[in-house]
Structure formats: structure tokens, C-alpha cells
Short mmCIF file of C-alpha atoms in Angstrom, two decimals:
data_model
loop_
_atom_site.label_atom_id
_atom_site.label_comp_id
_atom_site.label_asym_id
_atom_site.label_seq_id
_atom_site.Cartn_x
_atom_site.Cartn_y
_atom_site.Cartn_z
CA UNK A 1 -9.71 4.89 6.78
CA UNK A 2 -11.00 2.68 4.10
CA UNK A 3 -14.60 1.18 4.68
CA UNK A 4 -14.84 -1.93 6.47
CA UNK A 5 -11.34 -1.59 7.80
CA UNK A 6 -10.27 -3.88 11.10
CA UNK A 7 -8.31 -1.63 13.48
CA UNK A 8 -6.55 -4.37 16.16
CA UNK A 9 -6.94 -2.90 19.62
CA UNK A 10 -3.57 -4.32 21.64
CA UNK A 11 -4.45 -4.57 25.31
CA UNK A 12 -1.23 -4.54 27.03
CA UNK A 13 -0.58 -5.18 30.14
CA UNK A 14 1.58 -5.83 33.37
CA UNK A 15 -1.31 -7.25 35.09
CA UNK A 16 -4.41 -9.50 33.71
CA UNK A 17 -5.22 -6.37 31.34
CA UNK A 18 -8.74 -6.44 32.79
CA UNK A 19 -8.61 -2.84 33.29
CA UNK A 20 -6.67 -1.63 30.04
CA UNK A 21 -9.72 -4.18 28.28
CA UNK A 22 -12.75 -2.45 30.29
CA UNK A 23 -11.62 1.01 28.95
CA UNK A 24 -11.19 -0.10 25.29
CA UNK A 25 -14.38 -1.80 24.96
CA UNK A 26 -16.08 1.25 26.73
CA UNK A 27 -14.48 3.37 24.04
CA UNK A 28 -15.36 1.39 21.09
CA UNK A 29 -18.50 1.32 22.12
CA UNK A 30 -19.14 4.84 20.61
CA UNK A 31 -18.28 3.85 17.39
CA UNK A 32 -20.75 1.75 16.31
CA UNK A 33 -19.58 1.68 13.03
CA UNK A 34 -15.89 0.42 13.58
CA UNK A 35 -15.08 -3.19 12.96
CA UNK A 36 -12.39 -3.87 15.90
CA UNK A 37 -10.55 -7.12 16.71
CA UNK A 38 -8.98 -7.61 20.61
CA UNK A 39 -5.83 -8.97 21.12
CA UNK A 40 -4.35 -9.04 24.79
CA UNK A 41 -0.76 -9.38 25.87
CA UNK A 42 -1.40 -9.40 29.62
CA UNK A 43 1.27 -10.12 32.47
CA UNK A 44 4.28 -8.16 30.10
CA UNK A 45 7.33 -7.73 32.49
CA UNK A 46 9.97 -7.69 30.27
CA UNK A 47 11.75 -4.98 27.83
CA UNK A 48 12.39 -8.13 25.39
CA UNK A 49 8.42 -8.97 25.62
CA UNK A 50 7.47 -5.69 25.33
CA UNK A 51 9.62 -4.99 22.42
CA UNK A 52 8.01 -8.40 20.39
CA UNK A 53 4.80 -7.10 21.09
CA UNK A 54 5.11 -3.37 20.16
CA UNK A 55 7.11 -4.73 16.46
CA UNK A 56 3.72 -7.02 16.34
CA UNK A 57 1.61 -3.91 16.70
CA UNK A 58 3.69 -1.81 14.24
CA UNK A 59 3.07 -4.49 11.70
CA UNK A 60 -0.64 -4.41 12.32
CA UNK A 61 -1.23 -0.27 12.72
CA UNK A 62 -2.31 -1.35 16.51
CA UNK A 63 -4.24 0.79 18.83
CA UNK A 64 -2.62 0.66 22.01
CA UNK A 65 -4.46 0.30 25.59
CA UNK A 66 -2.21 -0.44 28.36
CA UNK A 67 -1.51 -0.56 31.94
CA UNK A 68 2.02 -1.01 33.19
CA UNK A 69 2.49 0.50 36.35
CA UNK A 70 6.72 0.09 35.41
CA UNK A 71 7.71 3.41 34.08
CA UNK A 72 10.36 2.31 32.56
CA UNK A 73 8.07 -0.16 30.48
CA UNK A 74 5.88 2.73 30.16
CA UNK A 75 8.88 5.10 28.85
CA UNK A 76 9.76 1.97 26.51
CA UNK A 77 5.49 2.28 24.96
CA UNK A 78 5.54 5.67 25.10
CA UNK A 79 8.80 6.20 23.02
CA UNK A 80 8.42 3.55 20.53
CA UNK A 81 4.38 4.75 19.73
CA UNK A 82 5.60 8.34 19.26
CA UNK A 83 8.47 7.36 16.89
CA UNK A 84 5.80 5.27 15.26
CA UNK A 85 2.96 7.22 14.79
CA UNK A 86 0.64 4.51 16.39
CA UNK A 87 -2.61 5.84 18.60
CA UNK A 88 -1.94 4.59 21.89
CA UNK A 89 -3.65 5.16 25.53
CA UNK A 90 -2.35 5.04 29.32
CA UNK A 91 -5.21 3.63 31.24
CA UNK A 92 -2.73 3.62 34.42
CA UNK A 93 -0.44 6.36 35.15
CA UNK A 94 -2.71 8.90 35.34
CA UNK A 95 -4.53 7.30 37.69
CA UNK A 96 -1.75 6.96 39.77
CA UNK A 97 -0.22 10.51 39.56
CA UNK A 98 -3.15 12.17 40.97
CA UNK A 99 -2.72 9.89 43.87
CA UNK A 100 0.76 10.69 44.30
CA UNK A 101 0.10 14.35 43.79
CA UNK A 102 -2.92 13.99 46.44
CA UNK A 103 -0.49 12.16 49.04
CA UNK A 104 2.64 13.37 48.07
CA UNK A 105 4.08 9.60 47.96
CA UNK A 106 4.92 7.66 45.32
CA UNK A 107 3.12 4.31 43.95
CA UNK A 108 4.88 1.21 44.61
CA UNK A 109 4.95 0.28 40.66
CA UNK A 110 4.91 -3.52 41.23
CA UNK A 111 3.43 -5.62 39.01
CA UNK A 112 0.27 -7.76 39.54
CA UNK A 113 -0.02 -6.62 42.90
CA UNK A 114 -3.46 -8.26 43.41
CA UNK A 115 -2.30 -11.56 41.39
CA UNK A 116 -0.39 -14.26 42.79
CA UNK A 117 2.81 -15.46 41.15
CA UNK A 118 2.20 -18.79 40.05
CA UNK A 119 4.31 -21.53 38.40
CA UNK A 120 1.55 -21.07 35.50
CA UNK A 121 2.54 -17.23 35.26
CA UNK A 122 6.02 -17.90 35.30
CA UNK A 123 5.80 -20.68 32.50
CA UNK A 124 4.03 -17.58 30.58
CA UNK A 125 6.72 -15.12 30.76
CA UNK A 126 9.31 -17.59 29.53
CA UNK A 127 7.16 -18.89 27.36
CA UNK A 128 6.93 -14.99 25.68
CA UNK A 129 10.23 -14.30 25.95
CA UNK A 130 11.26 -17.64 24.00
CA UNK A 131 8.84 -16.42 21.17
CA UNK A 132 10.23 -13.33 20.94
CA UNK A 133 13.79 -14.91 20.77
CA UNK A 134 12.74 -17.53 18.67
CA UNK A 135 10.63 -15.27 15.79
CA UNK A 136 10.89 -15.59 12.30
CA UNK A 137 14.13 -18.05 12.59
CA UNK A 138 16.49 -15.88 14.19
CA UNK A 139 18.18 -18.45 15.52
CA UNK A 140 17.78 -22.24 14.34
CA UNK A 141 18.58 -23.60 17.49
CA UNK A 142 15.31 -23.31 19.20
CA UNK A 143 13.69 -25.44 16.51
CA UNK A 144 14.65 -28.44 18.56
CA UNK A 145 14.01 -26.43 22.13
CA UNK A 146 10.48 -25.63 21.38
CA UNK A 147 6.97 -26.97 22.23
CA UNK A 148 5.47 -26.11 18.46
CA UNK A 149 7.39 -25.65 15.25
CA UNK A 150 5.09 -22.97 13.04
CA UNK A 151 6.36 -22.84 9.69
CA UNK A 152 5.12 -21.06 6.42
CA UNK A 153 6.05 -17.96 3.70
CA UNK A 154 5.56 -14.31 4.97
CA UNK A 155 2.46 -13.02 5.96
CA UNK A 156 1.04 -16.07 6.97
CA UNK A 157 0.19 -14.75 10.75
CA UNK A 158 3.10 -16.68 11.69
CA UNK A 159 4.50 -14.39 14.55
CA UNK A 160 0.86 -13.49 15.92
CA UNK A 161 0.09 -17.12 16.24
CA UNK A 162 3.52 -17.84 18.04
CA UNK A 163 2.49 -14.91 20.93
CA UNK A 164 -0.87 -16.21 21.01
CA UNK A 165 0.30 -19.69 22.11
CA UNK A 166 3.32 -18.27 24.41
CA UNK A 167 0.14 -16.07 26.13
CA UNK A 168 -0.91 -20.16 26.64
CA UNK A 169 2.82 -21.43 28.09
CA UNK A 170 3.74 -23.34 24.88
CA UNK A 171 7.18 -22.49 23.91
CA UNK A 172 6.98 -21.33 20.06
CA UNK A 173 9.85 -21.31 17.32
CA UNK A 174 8.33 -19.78 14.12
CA UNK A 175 10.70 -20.35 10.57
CA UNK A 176 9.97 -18.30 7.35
CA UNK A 177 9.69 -20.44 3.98
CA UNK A 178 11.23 -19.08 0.79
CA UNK A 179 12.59 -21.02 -1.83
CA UNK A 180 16.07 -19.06 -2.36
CA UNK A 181 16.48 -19.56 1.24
CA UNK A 182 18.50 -22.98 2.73
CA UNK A 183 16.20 -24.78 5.14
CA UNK A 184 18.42 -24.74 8.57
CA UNK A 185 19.27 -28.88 9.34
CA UNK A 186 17.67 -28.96 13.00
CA UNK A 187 14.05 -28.14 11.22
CA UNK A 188 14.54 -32.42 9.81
CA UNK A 189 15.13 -33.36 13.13
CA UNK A 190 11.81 -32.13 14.84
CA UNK A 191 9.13 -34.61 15.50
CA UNK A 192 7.24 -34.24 12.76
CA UNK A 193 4.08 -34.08 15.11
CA UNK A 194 5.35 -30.94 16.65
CA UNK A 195 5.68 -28.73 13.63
CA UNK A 196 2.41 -27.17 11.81
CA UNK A 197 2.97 -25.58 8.23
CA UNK A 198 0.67 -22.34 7.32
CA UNK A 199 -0.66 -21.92 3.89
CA UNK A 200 -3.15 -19.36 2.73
CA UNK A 201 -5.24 -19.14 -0.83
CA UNK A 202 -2.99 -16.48 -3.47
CA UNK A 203 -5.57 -14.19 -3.77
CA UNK A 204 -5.41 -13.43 -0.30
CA UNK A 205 -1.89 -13.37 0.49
CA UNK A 206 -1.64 -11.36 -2.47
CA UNK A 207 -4.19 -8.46 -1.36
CA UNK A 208 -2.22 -8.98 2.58
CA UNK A 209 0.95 -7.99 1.02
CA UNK A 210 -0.39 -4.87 -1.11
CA UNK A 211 -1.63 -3.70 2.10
CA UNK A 212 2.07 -4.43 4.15
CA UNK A 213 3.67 -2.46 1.11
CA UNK A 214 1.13 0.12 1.13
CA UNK A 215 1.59 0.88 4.80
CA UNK A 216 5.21 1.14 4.11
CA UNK A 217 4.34 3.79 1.61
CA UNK A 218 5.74 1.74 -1.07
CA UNK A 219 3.80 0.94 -4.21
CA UNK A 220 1.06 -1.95 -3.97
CA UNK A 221 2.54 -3.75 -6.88
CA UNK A 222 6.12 -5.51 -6.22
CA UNK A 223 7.61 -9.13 -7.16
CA UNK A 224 6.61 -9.54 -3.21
CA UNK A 225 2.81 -8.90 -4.27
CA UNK A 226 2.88 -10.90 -7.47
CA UNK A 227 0.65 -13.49 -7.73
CA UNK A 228 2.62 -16.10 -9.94
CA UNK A 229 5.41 -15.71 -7.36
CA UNK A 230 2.90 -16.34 -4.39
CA UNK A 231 1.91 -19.05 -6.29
CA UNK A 232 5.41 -20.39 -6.13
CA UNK A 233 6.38 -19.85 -2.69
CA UNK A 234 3.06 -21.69 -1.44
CA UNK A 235 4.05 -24.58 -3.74
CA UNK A 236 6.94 -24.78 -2.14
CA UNK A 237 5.96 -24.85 1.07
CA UNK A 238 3.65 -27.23 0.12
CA UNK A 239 5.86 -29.50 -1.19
CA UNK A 240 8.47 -29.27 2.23
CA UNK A 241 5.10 -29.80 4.04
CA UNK A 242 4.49 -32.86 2.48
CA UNK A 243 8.07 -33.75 3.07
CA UNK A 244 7.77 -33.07 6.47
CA UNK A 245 4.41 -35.19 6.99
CA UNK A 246 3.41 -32.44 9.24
CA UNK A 247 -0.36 -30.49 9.72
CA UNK A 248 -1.14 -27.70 7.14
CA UNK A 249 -3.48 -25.23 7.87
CA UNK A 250 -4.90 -23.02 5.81
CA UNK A 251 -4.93 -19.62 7.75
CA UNK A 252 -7.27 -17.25 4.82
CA UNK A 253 -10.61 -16.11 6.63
CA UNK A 254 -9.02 -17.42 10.20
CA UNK A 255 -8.63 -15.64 12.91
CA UNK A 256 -5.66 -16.44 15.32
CA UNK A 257 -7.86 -17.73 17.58
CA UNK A 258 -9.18 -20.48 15.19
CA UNK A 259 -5.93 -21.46 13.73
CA UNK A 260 -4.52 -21.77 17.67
CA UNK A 261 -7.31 -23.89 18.32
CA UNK A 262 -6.95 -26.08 15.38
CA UNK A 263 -3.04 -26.52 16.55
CA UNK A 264 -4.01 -27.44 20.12
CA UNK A 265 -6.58 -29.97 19.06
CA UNK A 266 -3.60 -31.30 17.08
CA UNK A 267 -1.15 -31.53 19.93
CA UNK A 268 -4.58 -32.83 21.95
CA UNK A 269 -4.77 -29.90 23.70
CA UNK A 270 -8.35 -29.28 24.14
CA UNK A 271 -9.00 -25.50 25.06
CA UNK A 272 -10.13 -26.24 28.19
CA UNK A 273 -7.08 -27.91 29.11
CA UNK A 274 -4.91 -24.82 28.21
CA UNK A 275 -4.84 -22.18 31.34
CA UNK A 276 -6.41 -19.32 30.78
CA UNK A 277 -5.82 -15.99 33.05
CA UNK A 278 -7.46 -15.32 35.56
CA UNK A 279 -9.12 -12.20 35.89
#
């Protein structure tokens, strides 16, 4: 592990992810030394979620914490971690096969038991699953469908940032910027207000992509890691930003947290106005 390394510690969970949290924070506790950043994915019902979440976590070299009492959910973690070689944690079934061993029953395995269903947590699952469906312009139609436009080149945090405001109930479409690929026609027919462009500073996005290659196992040094092509592609997107007339934010040294913030003040969405789960 290289010094000063961030590890990203996932906290998934069918629930509020209270639990899976509690245990990881214990845990991390020991280690002094590690520098950690906490992302949680709570009330995850769906394969289609899941599956967004565990390519997100891939991406990043996640550690996994999770409680989802679904076992085929669980089955779904499980599989994809092994085949991944990601560090990952049950903080659930366990728990619940000693009780089922004890009393010879078996657990109900539904969701959020102790957490009422309501039109908020319903406006967050479809909220997530339009991210997922949405990501990194898979399809161009939910340009004009969606809540917040995020555009910008790759590795600019731009699927991350779309979870991170579906975890809110904003419905997210999130379109890569290259220039040898055709902008799609819906993007020019977005309010202009809705759509937020990501930038970042080339020394940055250079040393980002070295590390994506490197985790590949691929050498650090590629066209994709060159710095007079970065230098190209955020020129670019400058200049369709500009075009657009839209917010650009520059994401190097912010954390998702602080670029979702700066998008919600934009949209005059002040973080207290945003629901936040309840634990």
C-alpha cells in the first residue's frame, strides 16, 4: 500500500447502513495510521442498484461493509467481490444464522424492517436506479428526463457524484466529454441551469489516470495519461461549457461531498433542504 493512500470504505446497505457504518468505524479505529474516506449507499433493494454501486467500488479498490438481509443481494456482493479481488465484510448474515441455527427458523429477510416506507424512500430508489441507467451516457434520452445534467471528460468523479445526489432523490444523467466523440442533440435542449460541467487542473487528472491504468495493471504512461492530451480534452470541455452557459466546477482537491454541495446551492438547494436518512 503506498504511504498516504485513501482506501474508500463502501457502506452498503438494505437498511439505513447504521449498523454496516458502526462496525467499519469500530474497525478503522485500530488503524490509526490509515487515511479512510466513507461513502454509504444505504436503502439498496435492487440487483440494478447494487450492480452500479459494486462497478463504482471496483473503480475505486472499495472496502466493502454491508448489511443486506436479501440473500440473493448478498449472493450478488459476495460473487462479484470474489471475482474481483475486493476486501469485503458481512456485518448481517452471520448474525442471523446463529439465530436460525439457535431456533431452527428462518429470518424473514425483509428489508428495513424497523424503517417505514416513505414517499421520500421511494423517490430514492428510483432516483438510484435512474443513475445507474443513466451513467456515463448510455442512453441520451434521459438527458431531457433528469433533475441534473453532470457533464465532463473521464475521471472527473462524474459517476460518484451522480449516486451521491440519487442517495438525495435528484434524478442524475451523467455524459462523458471527448472531442472525437459527437455530442448527442437532446444535451442543447436542456435548460442550461440544469446541467453542471466538471473540470479538474492537468496535473491532477493526469496523476488520477496513472493510477486507473496502474490498477488495471497496465503501464502508467498511455495517450490516456498524457498531459498535452488532458490539456486538450479540458479545453474542450471548456469551450462546450461556455457554449452551454452552464456552472463549471472545478472538482481537484474536492471531495464529492463539496462538489454536491456546490451543485445544490446552484439549483438553491440548501443542504438542509435535501432529506437526509434517518437513522
Amino acid at each position: 500500500m503506498a504511504e498516504n493512500e485513501q482506501i474508500e470504505i463502501f457502506i452498503i446497505s438494505d437498511s439505513s447502513g447504521e449498523t454496516s457504518l458502526t462496525v467499519a468505524q469500530t474497525a478503522v479505529a485500530q488503524f490509526p495510521d490509515l487515511n479512510v474516506k466513507y461513502q454509504r449507499f444505504p436503502f439498496i433493494q435492487t440487483a440494478s442498484i447494487l450492480k452500479g454501486i459494486l462497478d463504482l467500488a471496483k473503480k475505486k479498490n472499495a472496502v466493502l461493509y454491508y448489511t443486506l438481509v436479501t440473500k440473493s443481494l448478498t449472493e450478488q456482493l459476495r460473487d462479484f467481490t470474489a471475482e474481483n479481488n475486493l476486501q469485503a465484510f458481512d456485518c448481517i448474515q452471520p448474525a442471523m444464522k446463529v439465530l436460525s441455527n439457535r431456533s431452527h427458523l428462518e429470518p424473514a429477510a425483509i428489508p428495513s424492517m424497523n424503517h417505514s416506507l416513505t414517499d421520500t424512500y421511494f423517490d430514492r430508489i428510483s432516483a438510484m436506479e435512474f443513475a445507474v441507467a443513466y451513467d456515463d451516457g448510455k442512453d441520451p434520452a434521459g438527458l431531457l428526463k433528469a433533475d441534473i445534467v453532470i457533464l465532463g471528460v473521464s475521471r472527473t468523479s462524474k459517476t460518484p457524484l451522480s449516486l451521491f445526489l440519487a442517495n438525495r432523490g435528484l434524478k442524475v444523467a451523467n455524459l462523458p466529454l471527448s472531442p472525437k466523440a459527437q455530442l448527442p442533440d437532446d444535451l442543447w435542449k436542456v435548460d442550461s441551469n440544469k446541467i453542471i460541467g466538471l473540470t479538474n487542473n492537468p496535473k491532477v487528472l493526469r496523476r488520477i489516470r496513472q493510477q486507473r491504468m496502474i490498477s488495471y495493471g497496465l503501464p502508467a504512461e498511455s495517450d490516456y495519461s498524457d498531459t498535452n492530451k488532458i490539456k486538450a480534452e479540458l479545453e474542450y470541455a471548456d469551450t462546450i461549457y461556455r457554449k452551454i452557459g452552464c456552472l463549471e466546477i472545478n472538482v481537484a482537491n474536492k471531495s464529492i461531498e463539496e462538489t454536491a454541495t456546490l451543485i445544490l446551492e446552484s439549483l438553491n438547494l440548501e443542504p438542509a433542504e435535501v432529506d437526509t436518512i434517518k437513522d
